[in-house]
Amino acid sequence: MNLPKKVEIIEVGPRDGLQNEANFIPTEKKIELIHTLSQTGIKRIEATSFVHPVHVPQMKDAKEVLEGVQRKEDIQYIALIPNEKGYERARQSHIDAVALVVGASDSFNQKNVRMSRRESMDRLNQVIEQAKGEGVFVRYDIATSFWCPYEGEVDPSVVLEMVNQVEALQVNEIVICDTIGRANPKQVYDLFSKVMDQSPRAQITAHFHDTYGLAQANVIAALQAGVTAFDSSIGGLGGCPFAPGAAGNGSTEDLVMMLHEMGIETGINLEKLMECVELIRPLTERPLTGHLHKVKK
Ligand code: COA
Ligand code: ZN
């Protein structure tokens, strides 16, 4: 099997994981979660998003969360932003990195950020220039890269073209997202192989949801295609309010366990990670979808 020695894991639980929770999670609990995650060996944490508080009320405390977190020098704190206003708010909170988001599917993008795909991309070009000038790390999330909840299967050539255009803007990282968790390992292998062939110098990250229980299988497929960076969410929490039916991300603890068992380093302490699972368990009304916390020792 063609496997790397080391894989990077980006924890997106505090943002992707929590954004879909119906009940507001107290700000201090979010801060505690981010703090505990920062003690696990994880080096990059998507902490919050600067979006409209009416559209995603769970993220309305983005500023307070970032003010409350005792930042560690060796951790990159990321905030998702949809537009210029989001960037401005993130900048005021002295963010290290922004995750810009554009859907490969136009219908999803309209529902998510109320802009066409073209308008989002054009407007974010200016944000990228500004962020680069200000030393802010830019990750570019291509949402619905495989399937769209409104349009069905997404044409891979659309994603390849987007990767091409985004790479030319010299962003730091491009994230190919299976937003609704509908992709299968063959689709994943095929698309990532093409992306890696086309853009060998780009930093490519994979982002899987586990709606059909295929998130970890898709990780294996992406590893085979040469991907070595993955987003995941503690406990398997998550989902997008604008992608009906989407379940949470693949769980970080299951991913770390699987990689370690396969002899792949992550730099993450699994025991410490399980403390994070225990922290979020009482915060959500939904059962956690990760497997590891259910295993009896
Ligand atoms: N944060 C807070 N407020 C924002 C904002 C942001 N990033 N962007 C715009 N606004 C405010 C504007 O200031 C304006 O306020 P006003 O009415 O007081 O003047 C109002 O929102 C309308 O601005 P507009 O640019 O027309 O935004 P919109 O109504 O078309 O909404 C988004 C666009 C992107 C802000 C909204 O669709 C959104 O927040 N989507 C959330 C996407 C998301 O989080 N998805 C899950 C993760 S992928
Ligand atoms: Zn997601």
CSV table of C-alpha atoms and ligand atoms in Angstrom, one decimal:
chain,number,residue,atom,x,y,z
A,1,MET,CA,0.0,0.0,0.0
A,2,ASN,CA,1.3,3.4,-0.9
A,3,LEU,CA,1.3,5.4,2.4
A,4,PRO,CA,3.1,8.4,3.8
A,5,LYS,CA,5.1,8.4,7.0
A,6,LYS,CA,3.3,11.4,8.4
A,7,VAL,CA,-0.1,13.1,8.0
A,8,GLU,CA,-1.2,16.5,9.1
A,9,ILE,CA,-4.6,16.8,10.7
A,10,ILE,CA,-6.5,20.1,10.9
A,11,GLU,CA,-9.2,20.1,13.6
A,12,VAL,CA,-12.3,21.8,12.4
A,13,GLY,CA,-14.6,20.8,15.2
A,14,PRO,CA,-15.0,24.2,16.9
A,15,ARG,CA,-16.3,25.6,13.6
A,16,ASP,CA,-17.7,22.9,11.2
A,17,GLY,CA,-18.5,20.7,14.2
A,18,LEU,CA,-20.4,23.2,16.3
A,19,GLN,CA,-22.0,25.5,13.6
A,20,ASN,CA,-24.9,23.1,13.1
A,21,GLU,CA,-25.8,22.6,16.8
A,22,ALA,CA,-29.3,23.9,17.5
A,23,ASN,CA,-28.7,25.0,21.1
A,24,PHE,CA,-26.2,27.8,21.7
A,25,ILE,CA,-23.1,26.4,23.3
A,26,PRO,CA,-21.7,28.9,25.9
A,27,THR,CA,-18.7,30.8,24.7
A,28,GLU,CA,-16.6,29.6,27.7
A,29,LYS,CA,-17.2,26.0,26.6
A,30,LYS,CA,-16.0,26.7,23.1
A,31,ILE,CA,-12.9,28.4,24.5
A,32,GLU,CA,-12.3,25.4,26.8
A,33,LEU,CA,-12.6,23.0,23.9
A,34,ILE,CA,-10.2,25.0,21.7
A,35,HIS,CA,-7.8,25.2,24.7
A,36,THR,CA,-7.9,21.4,25.3
A,37,LEU,CA,-7.5,20.7,21.6
A,38,SER,CA,-4.4,22.8,21.6
A,39,GLN,CA,-2.9,20.5,24.2
A,40,THR,CA,-3.3,17.3,22.1
A,41,GLY,CA,-0.5,17.9,19.6
A,42,ILE,CA,-2.9,19.3,16.9
A,43,LYS,CA,-1.2,22.3,15.4
A,44,ARG,CA,-4.0,23.9,13.4
A,45,ILE,CA,-7.5,24.6,14.7
A,46,GLU,CA,-10.5,26.1,12.8
A,47,ALA,CA,-11.8,28.0,15.8
A,48,THR,CA,-14.8,29.8,14.5
A,49,SER,CA,-16.4,31.7,11.6
A,50,PHE,CA,-17.1,35.3,10.9
A,51,VAL,CA,-20.5,34.9,9.1
A,52,HIS,CA,-23.8,36.6,9.6
A,53,PRO,CA,-25.1,35.9,13.1
A,54,VAL,CA,-28.7,35.6,11.9
A,55,HIS,CA,-27.7,32.9,9.3
A,56,VAL,CA,-25.5,30.9,11.7
A,57,PRO,CA,-26.3,32.0,15.3
A,58,GLN,CA,-24.0,29.4,16.8
A,59,MET,CA,-21.0,31.4,15.5
A,60,LYS,CA,-22.2,34.8,16.7
A,61,ASP,CA,-19.6,34.8,19.5
A,62,ALA,CA,-16.6,34.5,17.1
A,63,LYS,CA,-14.9,37.6,18.4
A,64,GLU,CA,-15.4,36.6,22.1
A,65,VAL,CA,-14.2,33.1,21.4
A,66,LEU,CA,-10.9,34.4,19.9
A,67,GLU,CA,-10.5,36.9,22.7
A,68,GLY,CA,-10.9,34.2,25.3
A,69,VAL,CA,-8.5,31.7,23.8
A,70,GLN,CA,-5.1,31.8,25.3
A,71,ARG,CA,-3.2,31.5,22.0
A,72,LYS,CA,-0.2,29.3,21.8
A,73,GLU,CA,2.7,30.3,19.6
A,74,ASP,CA,2.9,27.0,17.8
A,75,ILE,CA,-0.8,26.7,17.0
A,76,GLN,CA,-2.4,28.2,13.9
A,77,TYR,CA,-5.9,29.5,14.7
A,78,ILE,CA,-8.2,29.6,11.6
A,79,ALA,CA,-11.5,31.4,11.0
A,80,LEU,CA,-13.8,30.7,8.1
A,81,ILE,CA,-15.0,33.8,6.3
A,82,PRO,CA,-17.5,34.2,3.4
A,83,ASN,CA,-16.7,37.8,2.2
A,84,GLU,CA,-14.8,41.1,2.9
A,85,LYS,CA,-16.8,41.9,6.0
A,86,GLY,CA,-15.9,38.5,7.4
A,87,TYR,CA,-12.2,39.2,6.7
A,88,GLU,CA,-12.4,42.6,8.3
A,89,ARG,CA,-13.9,41.1,11.5
A,90,ALA,CA,-11.3,38.3,11.5
A,91,ARG,CA,-8.5,40.8,11.1
A,92,GLN,CA,-9.7,42.8,14.1
A,93,SER,CA,-9.5,39.5,16.1
A,94,HIS,CA,-5.9,39.1,14.9
A,95,ILE,CA,-6.5,35.8,13.3
A,96,ASP,CA,-3.6,33.7,12.0
A,97,ALA,CA,-5.4,32.1,9.0
A,98,VAL,CA,-8.6,32.5,7.1
A,99,ALA,CA,-10.6,29.8,5.3
A,100,LEU,CA,-12.4,31.3,2.4
A,101,VAL,CA,-15.3,29.2,1.1
A,102,VAL,CA,-16.8,28.9,-2.3
A,103,GLY,CA,-19.0,26.1,-3.6
A,104,ALA,CA,-18.1,24.3,-6.8
A,105,SER,CA,-21.8,24.1,-7.3
A,106,ASP,CA,-23.5,27.4,-8.0
A,107,SER,CA,-26.8,26.4,-6.3
A,108,PHE,CA,-25.0,25.5,-3.1
A,109,ASN,CA,-23.0,28.7,-3.2
A,110,GLN,CA,-26.2,30.7,-3.6
A,111,LYS,CA,-27.8,29.1,-0.6
A,112,ASN,CA,-24.7,29.2,1.5
A,113,VAL,CA,-23.4,32.8,0.9
A,114,ARG,CA,-26.1,34.3,-1.3
A,115,MET,CA,-23.8,34.9,-4.2
A,116,SER,CA,-23.1,33.1,-7.5
A,117,ARG,CA,-19.9,31.1,-7.6
A,118,ARG,CA,-18.3,33.7,-9.9
A,119,GLU,CA,-19.2,36.6,-7.7
A,120,SER,CA,-17.8,34.8,-4.6
A,121,MET,CA,-14.5,34.0,-6.4
A,122,ASP,CA,-14.2,37.6,-7.8
A,123,ARG,CA,-14.9,39.2,-4.5
A,124,LEU,CA,-12.6,36.9,-2.6
A,125,ASN,CA,-9.7,37.6,-5.0
A,126,GLN,CA,-9.4,41.0,-3.3
A,127,VAL,CA,-9.5,39.5,0.1
A,128,ILE,CA,-6.7,37.1,-0.8
A,129,GLU,CA,-4.5,40.0,-1.9
A,130,GLN,CA,-5.2,41.9,1.3
A,131,ALA,CA,-4.6,38.8,3.5
A,132,LYS,CA,-1.3,38.0,1.7
A,133,GLY,CA,-0.2,41.7,2.2
A,134,GLU,CA,-1.0,41.4,5.9
A,135,GLY,CA,0.7,38.1,6.5
A,136,VAL,CA,-2.5,36.1,7.0
A,137,PHE,CA,-2.4,32.5,5.9
A,138,VAL,CA,-5.1,31.7,3.3
A,139,ARG,CA,-6.8,28.4,2.9
A,140,TYR,CA,-9.4,28.2,0.2
A,141,ASP,CA,-12.2,25.7,0.7
A,142,ILE,CA,-13.9,24.4,-2.4
A,143,ALA,CA,-17.2,23.2,-1.0
A,144,THR,CA,-19.4,20.6,-2.7
A,145,SER,CA,-16.5,19.3,-4.7
A,146,PHE,CA,-18.2,15.9,-5.3
A,147,TRP,CA,-21.9,16.3,-4.7
A,148,CYS,CA,-24.3,19.2,-4.3
A,149,PRO,CA,-27.4,18.8,-2.2
A,150,TYR,CA,-29.4,20.7,-4.9
A,151,GLU,CA,-27.7,19.8,-8.2
A,152,GLY,CA,-26.5,16.2,-7.6
A,153,GLU,CA,-23.1,15.0,-8.8
A,154,VAL,CA,-20.6,17.8,-9.5
A,155,ASP,CA,-18.5,17.7,-12.7
A,156,PRO,CA,-14.9,17.1,-11.7
A,157,SER,CA,-13.7,19.4,-14.5
A,158,VAL,CA,-15.4,22.3,-12.6
A,159,VAL,CA,-13.3,21.5,-9.5
A,160,LEU,CA,-10.1,21.1,-11.5
A,161,GLU,CA,-10.7,24.5,-13.2
A,162,MET,CA,-11.3,26.1,-9.8
A,163,VAL,CA,-8.1,24.5,-8.4
A,164,ASN,CA,-6.3,25.9,-11.3
A,165,GLN,CA,-7.6,29.4,-10.8
A,166,VAL,CA,-7.1,29.4,-7.1
A,167,GLU,CA,-3.6,28.1,-7.4
A,168,ALA,CA,-2.7,30.9,-9.7
A,169,LEU,CA,-3.6,33.3,-6.8
A,170,GLN,CA,-0.9,31.7,-4.7
A,171,VAL,CA,-3.1,30.9,-1.7
A,172,ASN,CA,-1.4,28.8,1.0
A,173,GLU,CA,-3.7,25.8,0.9
A,174,ILE,CA,-6.6,24.5,-1.2
A,175,VAL,CA,-9.2,22.3,0.6
A,176,ILE,CA,-11.3,19.9,-1.5
A,177,CYS,CA,-14.5,19.3,0.5
A,178,ASP,CA,-17.1,16.6,0.3
A,179,THR,CA,-19.6,18.9,2.1
A,180,ILE,CA,-22.5,16.5,2.1
A,181,GLY,CA,-20.5,13.3,2.7
A,182,ARG,CA,-21.7,11.6,-0.4
A,183,ALA,CA,-18.5,10.8,-2.2
A,184,ASN,CA,-17.2,7.3,-2.6
A,185,PRO,CA,-13.5,6.2,-2.4
A,186,LYS,CA,-13.2,5.7,-6.2
A,187,GLN,CA,-14.5,9.2,-6.9
A,188,VAL,CA,-12.2,10.5,-4.2
A,189,TYR,CA,-9.2,8.7,-5.7
A,190,ASP,CA,-10.0,9.8,-9.2
A,191,LEU,CA,-10.5,13.5,-8.4
A,192,PHE,CA,-7.5,13.8,-6.0
A,193,SER,CA,-5.2,12.0,-8.5
A,194,LYS,CA,-6.2,14.5,-11.2
A,195,VAL,CA,-5.7,17.4,-8.8
A,196,MET,CA,-2.3,16.2,-7.7
A,197,ASP,CA,-1.2,15.7,-11.3
A,198,GLN,CA,-2.5,19.0,-12.4
A,199,SER,CA,-1.2,21.0,-9.4
A,200,PRO,CA,1.8,19.1,-8.0
A,201,ARG,CA,3.1,22.2,-6.1
A,202,ALA,CA,-0.2,23.2,-4.4
A,203,GLN,CA,-0.8,22.3,-0.8
A,204,ILE,CA,-3.9,20.2,-1.0
A,205,THR,CA,-6.1,19.1,1.9
A,206,ALA,CA,-9.1,16.8,2.0
A,207,HIS,CA,-12.3,17.4,4.0
A,208,PHE,CA,-14.7,14.6,4.4
A,209,HIS,CA,-18.1,14.2,6.0
A,210,ASP,CA,-19.4,10.9,7.2
A,211,THR,CA,-23.0,10.9,6.1
A,212,TYR,CA,-22.8,7.4,4.6
A,213,GLY,CA,-20.0,6.1,6.8
A,214,LEU,CA,-17.4,6.5,4.1
A,215,ALA,CA,-15.2,9.3,5.6
A,216,GLN,CA,-12.3,7.0,6.7
A,217,ALA,CA,-12.5,4.9,3.5
A,218,ASN,CA,-12.3,8.2,1.6
A,219,VAL,CA,-9.2,9.1,3.6
A,220,ILE,CA,-7.5,5.9,2.5
A,221,ALA,CA,-8.4,6.6,-1.1
A,222,ALA,CA,-7.1,10.2,-0.8
A,223,LEU,CA,-3.8,8.9,0.8
A,224,GLN,CA,-3.4,6.6,-2.2
A,225,ALA,CA,-3.7,9.6,-4.4
A,226,GLY,CA,-0.9,11.3,-2.5
A,227,VAL,CA,-2.9,13.6,-0.1
A,228,THR,CA,-1.2,14.0,3.3
A,229,ALA,CA,-3.4,16.7,5.0
A,230,PHE,CA,-6.9,16.1,6.3
A,231,ASP,CA,-9.6,18.1,8.1
A,232,SER,CA,-11.6,16.3,10.7
A,233,SER,CA,-13.8,17.0,13.6
A,234,ILE,CA,-13.6,15.9,17.2
A,235,GLY,CA,-16.4,13.4,18.0
A,236,GLY,CA,-17.5,13.4,14.4
A,237,LEU,CA,-19.6,16.5,15.0
A,238,GLY,CA,-20.8,18.8,12.3
A,239,GLY,CA,-22.7,19.5,9.2
A,240,CYS,CA,-23.6,22.5,7.2
A,241,PRO,CA,-26.9,24.4,7.8
A,242,PHE,CA,-27.1,25.0,4.1
A,243,ALA,CA,-26.5,21.4,3.0
A,244,PRO,CA,-29.6,19.5,4.1
A,245,GLY,CA,-29.0,15.9,5.2
A,246,ALA,CA,-25.2,16.3,5.7
A,247,ALA,CA,-23.8,14.6,8.7
A,248,GLY,CA,-20.7,15.5,10.7
A,249,ASN,CA,-17.1,15.2,9.6
A,250,GLY,CA,-15.1,12.1,9.9
A,251,SER,CA,-14.1,12.0,13.6
A,252,THR,CA,-10.6,13.1,14.5
A,253,GLU,CA,-10.2,10.4,17.1
A,254,ASP,CA,-11.1,7.6,14.7
A,255,LEU,CA,-8.8,9.1,12.1
A,256,VAL,CA,-5.9,9.4,14.4
A,257,MET,CA,-6.4,5.9,15.7
A,258,MET,CA,-6.6,4.4,12.2
A,259,LEU,CA,-3.5,6.3,11.1
A,260,HIS,CA,-1.4,5.3,14.2
A,261,GLU,CA,-2.4,1.7,13.8
A,262,MET,CA,-1.2,1.9,10.2
A,263,GLY,CA,2.2,3.3,11.4
A,264,ILE,CA,1.5,6.8,10.2
A,265,GLU,CA,2.5,9.7,12.5
A,266,THR,CA,0.2,12.5,13.3
A,267,GLY,CA,2.0,14.1,16.3
A,268,ILE,CA,-1.3,13.8,18.2
A,269,ASN,CA,-1.8,12.2,21.6
A,270,LEU,CA,-4.9,10.0,21.4
A,271,GLU,CA,-5.5,9.9,25.1
A,272,LYS,CA,-5.6,13.7,25.3
A,273,LEU,CA,-7.8,13.8,22.3
A,274,MET,CA,-10.3,11.5,24.1
A,275,GLU,CA,-10.6,14.2,26.8
A,276,CYS,CA,-11.8,16.6,24.1
A,277,VAL,CA,-14.5,14.0,23.1
A,278,GLU,CA,-15.6,13.9,26.8
A,279,LEU,CA,-15.7,17.7,26.8
A,280,ILE,CA,-18.1,17.9,23.9
A,281,ARG,CA,-20.3,15.0,24.8
A,282,PRO,CA,-22.5,17.0,27.2
A,283,LEU,CA,-22.6,20.0,24.8
A,284,THR,CA,-24.5,18.3,22.0
A,285,GLU,CA,-27.9,16.7,22.1
A,286,ARG,CA,-27.0,14.4,19.2
A,287,PRO,CA,-25.1,11.2,19.7
A,288,LEU,CA,-21.5,11.5,18.7
A,289,THR,CA,-20.8,9.6,15.5
A,290,GLY,CA,-17.2,8.7,16.2
A,291,HIS,CA,-16.6,5.1,17.1
A,292,LEU,CA,-13.6,5.1,19.5
A,293,HIS,CA,-15.5,6.6,22.5
A,294,LYS,CA,-17.9,3.6,22.3
A,295,VAL,CA,-15.2,1.0,22.5
A,296,LYS,CA,-15.2,-0.7,25.9
A,297,LYS,CA,-11.7,-1.0,27.4
B,1,COA,N1,-20.4,38.9,9.2
B,1,COA,C1,-21.4,39.7,9.8
B,1,COA,N2,-22.2,40.4,9.1
B,1,COA,C2,-22.1,40.4,7.7
B,1,COA,C3,-21.2,39.7,7.1
B,1,COA,C4,-20.3,38.9,7.8
B,1,COA,N3,-19.3,38.2,7.3
B,1,COA,N4,-21.3,39.9,5.7
B,1,COA,C5,-22.3,40.8,5.6
B,1,COA,N5,-22.8,41.1,6.8
B,1,COA,C6,-23.9,42.0,7.0
B,1,COA,C7,-23.8,43.3,6.3
B,1,COA,O1,-23.0,44.2,7.0
B,1,COA,C8,-25.2,43.8,6.2
B,1,COA,O2,-25.6,44.3,7.4
B,1,COA,P1,-26.7,45.5,7.5
B,1,COA,O3,-28.0,44.9,7.0
B,1,COA,O4,-26.7,45.8,9.0
B,1,COA,O5,-26.2,46.6,6.7
B,1,COA,C9,-26.0,42.5,6.0
B,1,COA,O6,-25.1,41.5,6.5
B,1,COA,C10,-26.3,42.1,4.6
B,1,COA,O7,-25.1,42.2,3.8
B,1,COA,P2,-24.9,41.3,2.5
B,1,COA,O8,-23.6,41.5,1.9
B,1,COA,O9,-26.1,41.6,1.6
B,1,COA,O10,-25.0,39.8,3.0
B,1,COA,P3,-26.1,38.7,2.7
B,1,COA,O11,-27.4,39.0,3.4
B,1,COA,O12,-26.2,38.5,1.2
B,1,COA,O13,-25.4,37.4,3.4
B,1,COA,C11,-23.5,36.2,4.0
B,1,COA,C12,-24.2,37.0,2.9
B,1,COA,C13,-22.3,35.5,3.4
B,1,COA,C14,-23.0,37.1,5.1
B,1,COA,C15,-24.4,35.1,4.7
B,1,COA,O14,-25.0,34.4,3.6
B,1,COA,C16,-23.8,34.2,5.6
B,1,COA,O15,-23.3,34.6,6.7
B,1,COA,N6,-23.7,32.9,5.3
B,1,COA,C17,-23.1,31.9,6.2
B,1,COA,C18,-22.4,30.8,5.5
B,1,COA,C19,-21.9,29.8,6.4
B,1,COA,O16,-21.4,30.0,7.5
B,1,COA,N7,-22.0,28.5,6.0
B,1,COA,C20,-21.5,27.4,6.7
B,1,COA,C21,-20.0,27.2,6.5
B,1,COA,S1,-19.5,26.8,4.9
B,2,ZN,ZN,-17.5,20.6,6.2
